Tab-separated table of C-alpha atoms and ligand atoms in Angstrom:
chain	number	residue	atom	x	y	z
C	1	MET	CA	-0.155	0.331	0.216
C	2	VAL	CA	1.553	3.349	-1.008
C	3	HIS	CA	0.880	6.057	1.382
C	4	ARG	CA	1.103	9.847	0.221
C	5	SER	CA	3.407	11.639	2.382
C	6	LYS	CA	0.921	13.802	4.955
C	7	ILE	CA	-0.570	16.436	2.293
C	8	THR	CA	-1.546	20.020	2.672
C	9	THR	CA	-4.393	21.596	2.073
C	10	LEU	CA	-4.465	25.344	0.591
C	11	THR	CA	-7.168	25.677	3.222
C	12	GLU	CA	-4.013	24.166	6.613
C	13	PHE	CA	-1.301	26.114	4.358
C	14	ILE	CA	-3.252	29.539	4.598
C	15	ILE	CA	-4.443	28.950	8.178
C	16	GLN	CA	-1.304	28.095	9.249
C	17	ARG	CA	0.491	30.972	7.118
C	18	GLN	CA	-1.993	33.452	9.075
C	19	SER	CA	-0.766	31.771	12.116
C	20	GLU	CA	2.245	34.313	11.375
C	21	TYR	CA	1.077	37.582	11.473
C	22	PRO	CA	0.293	38.351	14.642
C	23	HIS	CA	-2.737	41.721	13.971
C	24	ALA	CA	-4.245	38.410	11.229
C	25	LYS	CA	-8.059	37.898	12.156
C	26	GLY	CA	-8.653	35.529	9.260
C	27	ALA	CA	-10.218	38.158	6.240
C	28	LEU	CA	-7.601	37.566	3.788
C	29	THR	CA	-7.509	33.633	4.813
C	30	ARG	CA	-11.553	34.080	3.458
C	31	LEU	CA	-10.798	36.371	1.086
C	32	LEU	CA	-8.514	33.729	-0.041
C	33	ASN	CA	-10.543	30.665	0.473
C	34	ASP	CA	-13.381	32.434	-1.554
C	35	ILE	CA	-11.001	32.823	-4.522
C	36	ALA	CA	-9.744	29.338	-4.523
C	37	THR	CA	-14.055	28.373	-4.499
C	38	ALA	CA	-14.980	30.294	-6.754
C	39	ALA	CA	-11.670	28.859	-9.358
C	40	LYS	CA	-13.403	25.282	-8.506
C	41	ILE	CA	-16.486	26.264	-9.882
C	42	VAL	CA	-14.444	28.480	-13.552
C	43	ASN	CA	-11.957	25.593	-13.602
C	44	ARG	CA	-15.251	23.000	-14.103
C	45	GLU	CA	-16.497	25.131	-16.463
C	46	ILE	CA	-13.311	25.408	-18.760
C	47	ASN	CA	-13.227	21.447	-18.342
C	48	ALA	CA	-17.240	20.724	-19.807
C	49	ALA	CA	-16.849	24.020	-22.493
C	50	GLY	CA	-16.056	21.880	-25.210
C	51	LEU	CA	-18.955	19.881	-24.372
C	52	VAL	CA	-21.366	22.503	-24.366
C	53	ASP	CA	-22.327	25.089	-25.471
C	54	ILE	CA	-20.254	28.475	-23.990
C	55	LEU	CA	-17.204	28.119	-26.139
C	56	GLY	CA	-18.054	31.182	-28.309
C	57	THR	CA	-18.505	34.536	-28.085
C	58	ILE	CA	-21.504	35.985	-26.624
C	59	GLY	CA	-21.839	38.909	-29.442
C	60	LYS	CA	-20.348	41.642	-27.385
C	61	GLU	CA	-17.371	43.908	-26.604
C	62	ASN	CA	-16.448	44.194	-23.276
C	63	ILE	CA	-14.266	47.474	-22.049
C	64	GLN	CA	-11.359	46.698	-23.890
C	65	GLY	CA	-13.129	46.469	-27.300
C	66	GLU	CA	-12.109	42.967	-27.416
C	67	THR	CA	-15.080	40.320	-28.301
C	68	GLN	CA	-16.311	38.758	-25.633
C	69	LYS	CA	-16.326	34.879	-24.362
C	70	LYS	CA	-18.724	32.864	-22.958
C	71	LEU	CA	-16.607	31.650	-20.822
C	72	ASP	CA	-14.729	35.194	-19.642
C	73	VAL	CA	-17.594	36.440	-19.042
C	74	PHE	CA	-19.178	33.146	-16.893
C	75	ALA	CA	-15.721	33.419	-15.258
C	76	ASN	CA	-16.298	37.166	-14.386
C	77	GLU	CA	-19.670	36.777	-12.713
C	78	MET	CA	-18.556	33.478	-10.759
C	79	PHE	CA	-15.599	35.973	-9.068
C	80	ILE	CA	-16.840	38.202	-7.809
C	81	THR	CA	-20.703	36.628	-6.687
C	82	ALA	CA	-17.766	34.531	-5.054
C	83	LEU	CA	-15.780	37.714	-3.463
C	84	LYS	CA	-19.293	39.773	-2.916
C	85	GLY	CA	-21.404	37.128	-0.850
C	86	GLY	CA	-17.812	35.901	1.190
C	87	GLY	CA	-18.180	39.908	2.899
C	88	GLU	CA	-14.538	40.239	2.679
C	89	CYS	CA	-14.427	42.546	-0.304
C	90	CYS	CA	-16.102	45.724	-0.996
C	91	ALA	CA	-14.949	46.874	-4.651
C	92	ILE	CA	-13.497	44.448	-6.982
C	93	ALA	CA	-11.863	46.314	-9.860
C	94	SER	CA	-11.863	43.884	-13.694
C	95	GLU	CA	-10.793	43.729	-17.403
C	96	GLU	CA	-14.767	42.852	-17.418
C	97	ASN	CA	-15.782	45.604	-15.921
C	98	GLU	CA	-15.341	49.151	-16.816
C	99	LYS	CA	-15.940	51.266	-14.244
C	100	VAL	CA	-15.155	49.816	-10.260
C	101	VAL	CA	-17.812	46.873	-9.173
C	102	SER	CA	-18.078	48.270	-5.542
C	103	PHE	CA	-20.325	46.511	-3.058
C	104	SER	CA	-22.482	48.575	-0.440
C	105	ASN	CA	-24.401	45.789	2.451
C	106	GLU	CA	-26.435	47.859	4.470
C	107	PHE	CA	-26.586	45.115	7.020
C	108	SER	CA	-23.017	44.372	7.828
C	109	GLU	CA	-19.401	45.501	8.350
C	110	LEU	CA	-18.237	45.557	4.687
C	111	GLY	CA	-14.820	43.689	3.307
C	112	LYS	CA	-11.499	45.663	3.873
C	113	TYR	CA	-9.833	44.606	0.890
C	114	VAL	CA	-10.239	44.918	-3.002
C	115	VAL	CA	-9.372	42.680	-5.456
C	116	ALA	CA	-8.060	43.912	-9.152
C	117	MET	CA	-8.880	40.736	-11.329
C	118	ASP	CA	-8.656	39.189	-14.781
C	119	PRO	CA	-11.174	36.786	-14.471
C	120	LEU	CA	-10.301	34.149	-17.495
C	121	ASP	CA	-6.653	35.551	-19.266
C	122	GLY	CA	-5.795	33.875	-23.333
C	123	SER	CA	-9.412	33.131	-23.818
C	124	SER	CA	-8.292	33.459	-27.405
C	125	ASN	CA	-7.313	30.918	-26.902
C	126	ILE	CA	-10.196	28.314	-25.439
C	127	GLU	CA	-10.909	26.622	-28.904
C	128	ALA	CA	-7.108	25.851	-29.276
C	129	ASN	CA	-7.684	24.096	-25.788
C	130	VAL	CA	-3.913	25.795	-24.983
C	131	SER	CA	-4.492	26.998	-20.599
C	132	ILE	CA	-5.604	29.990	-20.357
C	133	GLY	CA	-5.204	31.268	-16.453
C	134	THR	CA	-6.821	33.852	-13.963
C	135	ILE	CA	-5.039	37.203	-12.626
C	136	PHE	CA	-5.698	38.633	-8.501
C	137	SER	CA	-4.084	41.383	-6.753
C	138	ILE	CA	-5.362	42.303	-3.707
C	139	TYR	CA	-4.830	45.221	-1.731
C	140	ARG	CA	-6.534	46.633	1.962
C	141	ARG	CA	-9.247	49.378	1.363
C	142	VAL	CA	-7.245	52.419	1.661
C	143	THR	CA	-11.023	53.975	2.044
C	144	GLU	CA	-12.854	54.205	5.245
C	145	ALA	CA	-16.511	52.778	4.579
C	146	GLY	CA	-19.274	52.678	2.022
C	147	GLY	CA	-18.879	51.297	-0.601
C	148	GLY	CA	-14.821	50.213	-2.344
C	149	THR	CA	-14.040	53.001	-4.649
C	150	GLN	CA	-11.501	54.052	-7.710
C	151	GLN	CA	-8.954	55.532	-5.140
C	152	ASP	CA	-8.530	51.745	-3.280
C	153	LEU	CA	-7.472	50.577	-6.293
C	154	LEU	CA	-5.029	52.396	-7.847
C	155	GLN	CA	-2.480	51.952	-5.665
C	156	PRO	CA	1.333	50.346	-6.476
C	157	GLY	CA	2.034	46.824	-6.935
C	158	VAL	CA	4.113	47.761	-3.891
C	159	ASN	CA	0.626	47.968	-1.261
C	160	LEU	CA	-0.060	44.120	-2.573
C	161	ALA	CA	-1.225	42.194	0.293
C	162	ALA	CA	-1.495	38.923	-1.551
C	163	ALA	CA	-1.390	38.756	-5.042
C	164	GLY	CA	-1.674	35.586	-7.504
C	165	TYR	CA	-2.400	33.030	-10.439
C	166	ILE	CA	-4.839	29.506	-11.393
C	167	ILE	CA	-3.932	28.200	-14.148
C	168	TYR	CA	-6.678	26.334	-16.351
C	169	GLY	CA	-4.023	23.654	-18.191
C	170	SER	CA	-3.308	20.038	-18.183
C	171	SER	CA	-3.826	19.667	-13.939
C	172	THR	CA	-5.330	23.542	-12.305
C	173	MET	CA	-2.811	24.782	-10.592
C	174	LEU	CA	-3.320	28.268	-7.665
C	175	VAL	CA	-0.116	29.594	-6.913
C	176	TYR	CA	-0.177	32.919	-4.774
C	177	SER	CA	2.100	34.737	-2.398
C	178	THR	CA	1.304	36.956	0.919
C	179	GLY	CA	4.282	38.539	0.636
C	180	LYS	CA	6.575	35.764	2.241
C	181	GLY	CA	7.515	34.023	-0.996
C	182	VAL	CA	5.827	31.511	-2.887
C	183	ASN	CA	3.501	28.421	-3.172
C	184	GLY	CA	1.713	26.080	-5.723
C	185	PHE	CA	-1.552	23.979	-4.885
C	186	THR	CA	-2.097	22.170	-6.826
C	187	LEU	CA	-6.160	20.603	-7.623
C	188	ASP	CA	-7.586	17.174	-6.662
C	189	PRO	CA	-10.474	17.006	-8.790
C	190	SER	CA	-11.365	13.621	-7.407
C	191	VAL	CA	-12.618	15.615	-4.707
C	192	GLY	CA	-12.242	19.513	-4.974
C	193	ILE	CA	-9.263	20.307	-2.947
C	194	PHE	CA	-5.850	22.513	-3.796
C	195	CYS	CA	-3.315	20.282	-2.391
C	196	LEU	CA	0.504	21.787	-2.092
C	197	SER	CA	2.681	20.829	-4.444
C	198	HIS	CA	5.120	23.324	-5.898
C	199	PRO	CA	6.246	24.637	-2.039
C	200	ASP	CA	8.700	27.845	-1.824
C	201	MET	CA	8.870	28.189	-5.981
C	202	ARG	CA	11.836	30.507	-7.210
C	203	PHE	CA	13.370	30.851	-10.712
C	204	PRO	CA	15.660	28.191	-11.575
C	205	GLU	CA	19.238	28.856	-12.739
C	206	PRO	CA	20.412	29.020	-15.220
C	207	ALA	CA	17.750	29.372	-17.092
C	208	ASN	CA	17.645	29.591	-20.626
C	209	ILE	CA	14.416	30.301	-22.323
C	210	TYR	CA	12.898	34.062	-23.311
C	211	SER	CA	8.933	34.902	-24.484
C	212	ILE	CA	8.474	36.990	-26.611
C	213	ASN	CA	6.153	37.745	-29.984
C	214	GLU	CA	8.488	38.020	-32.716
C	215	GLY	CA	5.820	38.902	-35.174
C	216	ASN	CA	5.355	42.487	-33.533
C	217	TYR	CA	9.410	42.609	-34.197
C	218	ILE	CA	9.725	45.469	-37.448
C	219	HIS	CA	7.640	47.660	-34.699
C	220	PHE	CA	9.634	46.469	-31.085
C	221	PRO	CA	12.051	49.733	-29.478
C	222	GLU	CA	15.784	49.073	-30.788
C	223	GLY	CA	16.712	47.594	-27.615
C	224	VAL	CA	14.080	44.217	-27.459
C	225	LYS	CA	15.357	43.835	-31.312
C	226	GLN	CA	18.664	43.886	-29.368
C	227	TYR	CA	18.105	41.361	-26.858
C	228	ILE	CA	16.475	38.961	-29.611
C	229	LYS	CA	19.383	39.347	-31.410
C	230	TYR	CA	22.060	38.432	-28.178
C	231	CYS	CA	19.752	36.002	-26.733
C	232	GLN	CA	20.012	33.903	-30.277
C	233	GLU	CA	23.418	34.289	-29.693
C	234	ASN	CA	26.442	30.776	-29.311
C	235	ASP	CA	27.831	31.043	-26.197
C	236	PRO	CA	27.841	28.204	-24.289
C	237	GLU	CA	28.963	29.545	-21.175
C	238	THR	CA	26.157	31.985	-20.678
C	239	PHE	CA	24.104	29.082	-22.213
C	240	ARG	CA	22.949	30.875	-25.375
C	241	PRO	CA	20.612	30.615	-27.785
C	242	TYR	CA	18.149	30.471	-25.857
C	243	THR	CA	15.168	28.621	-26.751
C	244	SER	CA	12.481	31.288	-27.863
C	245	ARG	CA	9.023	29.144	-26.408
C	246	TYR	CA	5.322	31.455	-26.494
C	247	ILE	CA	2.059	30.774	-26.259
C	248	GLY	CA	0.344	33.467	-26.160
C	249	SER	CA	-1.781	33.209	-23.081
C	250	LEU	CA	0.680	35.214	-19.955
C	251	VAL	CA	-0.474	32.740	-16.764
C	252	ALA	CA	0.563	29.798	-19.301
C	253	ASP	CA	3.602	31.267	-20.396
C	254	PHE	CA	4.817	32.908	-17.041
C	255	HIS	CA	4.135	29.507	-15.503
C	256	ARG	CA	6.472	27.659	-17.823
C	257	ASN	CA	9.194	30.823	-16.891
C	258	LEU	CA	8.814	30.482	-13.292
C	259	ILE	CA	9.280	25.948	-13.819
C	260	LYS	CA	11.148	26.292	-16.237
C	261	GLY	CA	13.735	29.213	-16.013
C	262	GLY	CA	12.973	31.780	-18.268
C	263	ILE	CA	11.827	35.739	-19.207
C	264	PHE	CA	8.511	36.669	-20.503
C	265	LEU	CA	8.278	39.657	-22.876
C	266	TYR	CA	6.003	42.296	-23.302
C	267	PRO	CA	7.174	45.301	-25.051
C	268	GLY	CA	5.631	48.789	-26.285
C	269	THR	CA	5.655	49.065	-29.987
C	270	THR	CA	5.753	52.219	-32.544
C	271	LYS	CA	1.741	51.444	-32.285
C	272	ASN	CA	1.240	50.704	-29.262
C	273	PRO	CA	3.681	52.145	-27.440
C	274	ASN	CA	2.072	51.039	-23.793
C	275	GLY	CA	2.527	47.780	-24.388
C	276	LYS	CA	-0.821	45.377	-24.666
C	277	LEU	CA	-0.995	44.147	-20.718
C	278	ARG	CA	-2.865	45.770	-18.294
C	279	LEU	CA	-1.051	47.542	-14.987
C	280	LEU	CA	-3.633	46.712	-11.970
C	281	TYR	CA	-4.820	42.852	-13.482
C	282	GLU	CA	-2.025	41.742	-15.351
C	283	CYS	CA	1.261	43.179	-14.786
C	284	ASN	CA	0.932	44.299	-10.676
C	285	PRO	CA	0.151	40.232	-9.486
C	286	ILE	CA	2.033	38.590	-12.215
C	287	ALA	CA	5.105	40.987	-10.897
C	288	TYR	CA	4.218	40.710	-7.439
C	289	ILE	CA	4.769	36.364	-7.668
C	290	ALA	CA	7.921	37.050	-9.832
C	291	GLU	CA	9.760	39.024	-7.228
C	292	GLN	CA	8.927	36.668	-4.187
C	293	ALA	CA	9.869	34.083	-6.440
C	294	GLY	CA	13.717	35.882	-6.265
C	295	GLY	CA	12.747	37.622	-9.997
C	296	LYS	CA	12.076	40.697	-11.946
C	297	ALA	CA	9.284	42.790	-13.485
C	298	SER	CA	10.088	46.051	-15.071
C	299	ASN	CA	8.843	48.110	-17.503
C	300	GLY	CA	11.653	48.693	-18.684
C	301	PHE	CA	12.280	51.444	-16.893
C	302	LYS	CA	11.800	51.347	-13.644
C	303	ARG	CA	9.872	47.991	-11.139
C	304	ILE	CA	6.546	47.678	-12.284
C	305	LEU	CA	4.666	47.568	-8.422
C	306	ASN	CA	6.349	51.443	-8.214
C	307	ILE	CA	3.803	52.336	-10.656
C	308	ASP	CA	1.324	53.991	-9.321
C	309	PRO	CA	-1.509	53.844	-11.990
C	310	GLU	CA	-3.778	56.141	-13.025
C	311	THR	CA	-6.526	54.651	-15.019
C	312	LEU	CA	-8.171	51.064	-14.301
C	313	HIS	CA	-7.163	49.934	-17.691
C	314	GLN	CA	-3.902	51.147	-18.411
C	315	ARG	CA	-1.242	49.095	-19.726
C	316	SER	CA	2.104	49.392	-19.281
C	317	PRO	CA	5.033	47.011	-21.253
C	318	PHE	CA	5.965	44.174	-19.164
C	319	TYR	CA	9.569	42.036	-18.893
C	320	THR	CA	9.451	39.436	-16.008
C	321	GLY	CA	11.968	37.416	-14.888
C	322	PRO	CA	15.476	36.210	-13.150
C	323	LYS	CA	16.545	39.421	-12.901
C	324	TRP	CA	20.002	39.019	-14.294
C	325	MET	CA	17.861	37.767	-17.658
C	326	VAL	CA	15.371	41.116	-17.031
C	327	ASP	CA	18.701	43.900	-16.031
C	328	LYS	CA	19.977	42.523	-19.569
C	329	VAL	CA	16.956	44.042	-21.166
C	330	GLU	CA	16.520	47.290	-18.854
C	331	GLU	CA	20.759	47.600	-19.540
C	332	LEU	CA	19.784	47.592	-23.788
C	333	LEU	CA	16.485	49.792	-24.317
C	334	GLN	CA	18.101	52.440	-22.114
C	335	GLN	CA	21.220	52.303	-23.834
C	336	ASN	CA	19.527	52.532	-26.997
C	337	SER	CA	16.674	55.765	-25.734
C	338	GLU	CA	19.899	57.618	-24.712
G	1	P6P	P1	-0.343	38.383	-28.600
G	1	P6P	C1	-4.094	36.588	-24.379
G	1	P6P	O1	-4.996	37.664	-25.235
G	1	P6P	C2	-3.111	37.989	-23.345
G	1	P6P	O2	-3.704	39.356	-22.892
G	1	P6P	C3	-2.016	37.954	-22.371
G	1	P6P	O3	-3.137	36.351	-21.729
G	1	P6P	C4	-0.507	37.306	-23.818
G	1	P6P	O4	0.457	37.826	-23.024
G	1	P6P	C5	-0.687	38.337	-24.846
G	1	P6P	O5	-2.688	38.890	-24.838
G	1	P6P	C6	-0.503	37.962	-25.692
G	1	P6P	O6	-0.761	39.344	-27.019
G	1	P6P	O7	0.268	40.210	-28.370
G	1	P6P	O8	1.152	37.929	-28.286
G	1	P6P	O9	-1.399	37.243	-28.572
């Protein structure tokens, strides 16, 4: 009889970690569990998507002007319902909503946290059965009372209380941090429990993957063009040429690079100087995880987590991975900007 070693569930782990914060009252613990619960339901729908009529589009566009997929809308509604019902969150910023979704509840004290999320990132890949993900970031509210406001959400990433992502792939994983390292939990679908499978995740050394959509090459800044050539040079001592890997799904690309070692680049271009990725609910949470895993995240000139957001859906160029890889991109970008 093979006995599996002690299994640590996500709930047990969060509660264990809560004890390390003397003033914690369990609110963040409950909020993280609310996110995990919604993720399980979204996971179930994604896995069934190919069988029922939930693929495809709903014939509308979101704030981004992107065609909304039925699963996008379902995931958004699921997370909003779970967070509103959980009572620990007083407002949400979502890629699927133009404005802040504010909770006002005259019956009980409102939550002390706000959440910025991309409920289903990479959804254009759903029909191709490519891994997609949910990205979330959690701040303590800065306003005193009433429903949460935009002011509570427009905080720099350095203020994050927690952040993470769920990757719906060959297995479904929840990866998160509350500022004391990164831990990954794999969903056991037979019992619907997230189990600790990747304790203390850190970018491995050496690393030799670079991830970028080279189809945009002619529109990249000169420093990025030089970095791509640097990746392709033959220098075994620095593990080059690197391997190019790009899925086109941020969570999947980042998660692979965190596990195997590599840098993800989504530069600004001449057409879109701020790139494509959203600061609040894509760059910041992934940057938080990257730093907690010993890496770095930059817009090419500034630490992502130090950027003061001005609008909910603002974009940022995004470079993230092992520190020495991001340093090289910054060096070339800054050399070519003078
Ligand atoms: P491109 C998915 O649509 C997404 O927002 C991210 O998940 C992904 O990293 C990026 O866009 C891919 O963009 O322009 O390479 O297709």
